[in-house]
Amino acid sequence: MYYIRPCPSCGQKVRFPIDKGKIKVSCSCGHSFIADPDDPSLFRDGAFDLGGGNKKKSVSMQSIFARVRIPDLHAIKSRIISSLYDLSYSVQNFKLLPDVEKKRLIMKILLFFIVIIFLVYMLLYCSAPASVDGNVI
């Protein structure tokens, strides 16, 4: 959320975030002041900017197709590789991990093995060969 307040020096409106805590705000004229959201005097002469007040939403087919993203295969590949590196690092440094991370790692490994066992079961036992006598069930 943002707050819009006039600059104490030149009177130009200055927009700054109030959810970042105590920050230093600089105006284009060069004047700067400290904006502390806990100080009630900050909110005397200004207005809240909640963002997106007068925007119209277009529901045309162009906007729908513009929102559809084509997955970037290179980015997916790099994410998979980096997550595998993170997993190998966690396995190699298992003794140094906090208890919560150890439990998460064990759960991930168990889940991986359960999925592999399920896939092997589905592949071997659920794909029964066709009957020899020609009867269709």
PDB file of N, CA and C in Angstrom, residues 1-5 14-19 25:
ATOM      1  N   MET A   1       0.843  -1.155   0.000  1.00  0.00           N
ATOM      2  CA  MET A   1       0.000   0.000   0.000  1.00  0.00           C
ATOM      3  C   MET A   1       0.900   1.234   0.000  1.00  0.00           C
ATOM      4  N   TYR A   2       0.469   2.253  -0.691  1.00  0.00           N
ATOM      5  CA  TYR A   2       1.240   3.482  -0.822  1.00  0.00           C
ATOM      6  C   TYR A   2       0.482   4.653  -0.217  1.00  0.00           C
ATOM      7  N   TYR A   3       1.234   5.677   0.130  1.00  0.00           N
ATOM      8  CA  TYR A   3       0.661   6.903   0.661  1.00  0.00           C
ATOM      9  C   TYR A   3       1.191   8.066  -0.167  1.00  0.00           C
ATOM     10  N   ILE A   4       0.323   9.003  -0.505  1.00  0.00           N
ATOM     11  CA  ILE A   4       0.702  10.169  -1.288  1.00  0.00           C
ATOM     12  C   ILE A   4       0.611  11.389  -0.378  1.00  0.00           C
ATOM     13  N   ARG A   5       1.723  12.102  -0.304  1.00  0.00           N
ATOM     14  CA  ARG A   5       1.793  13.254   0.591  1.00  0.00           C
ATOM     15  C   ARG A   5       2.535  14.375  -0.115  1.00  0.00           C
ATOM     16  N   VAL A  14       4.384  13.327  -3.376  1.00  0.00           N
ATOM     17  CA  VAL A  14       5.389  12.272  -3.292  1.00  0.00           C
ATOM     18  C   VAL A  14       4.679  10.983  -2.890  1.00  0.00           C
ATOM     19  N   ARG A  15       4.935   9.923  -3.633  1.00  0.00           N
ATOM     20  CA  ARG A  15       4.291   8.623  -3.376  1.00  0.00           C
ATOM     21  C   ARG A  15       5.345   7.679  -2.808  1.00  0.00           C
ATOM     22  N   PHE A  16       5.016   7.027  -1.695  1.00  0.00           N
ATOM     23  CA  PHE A  16       5.966   6.121  -1.062  1.00  0.00           C
ATOM     24  C   PHE A  16       5.217   4.982  -0.374  1.00  0.00           C
ATOM     25  N   PRO A  17       5.870   3.812  -0.231  1.00  0.00           N
ATOM     26  CA  PRO A  17       5.212   2.682   0.422  1.00  0.00           C
ATOM     27  C   PRO A  17       5.196   2.868   1.935  1.00  0.00           C
ATOM     28  N   ILE A  18       4.103   2.447   2.559  1.00  0.00           N
ATOM     29  CA  ILE A  18       4.039   2.554   4.015  1.00  0.00           C
ATOM     30  C   ILE A  18       4.177   1.187   4.682  1.00  0.00           C
ATOM     31  N   ASP A  19       4.247   0.121   3.882  1.00  0.00           N
ATOM     32  CA  ASP A  19       4.391  -1.206   4.474  1.00  0.00           C
ATOM     33  C   ASP A  19       5.850  -1.634   4.596  1.00  0.00           C
ATOM     34  N   VAL A  25      12.325   9.270   2.378  1.00  0.00           N
ATOM     35  CA  VAL A  25      11.657   9.604   1.126  1.00  0.00           C
ATOM     36  C   VAL A  25      12.307  10.853   0.554  1.00  0.00           C
TER      37      VAL A  25
END
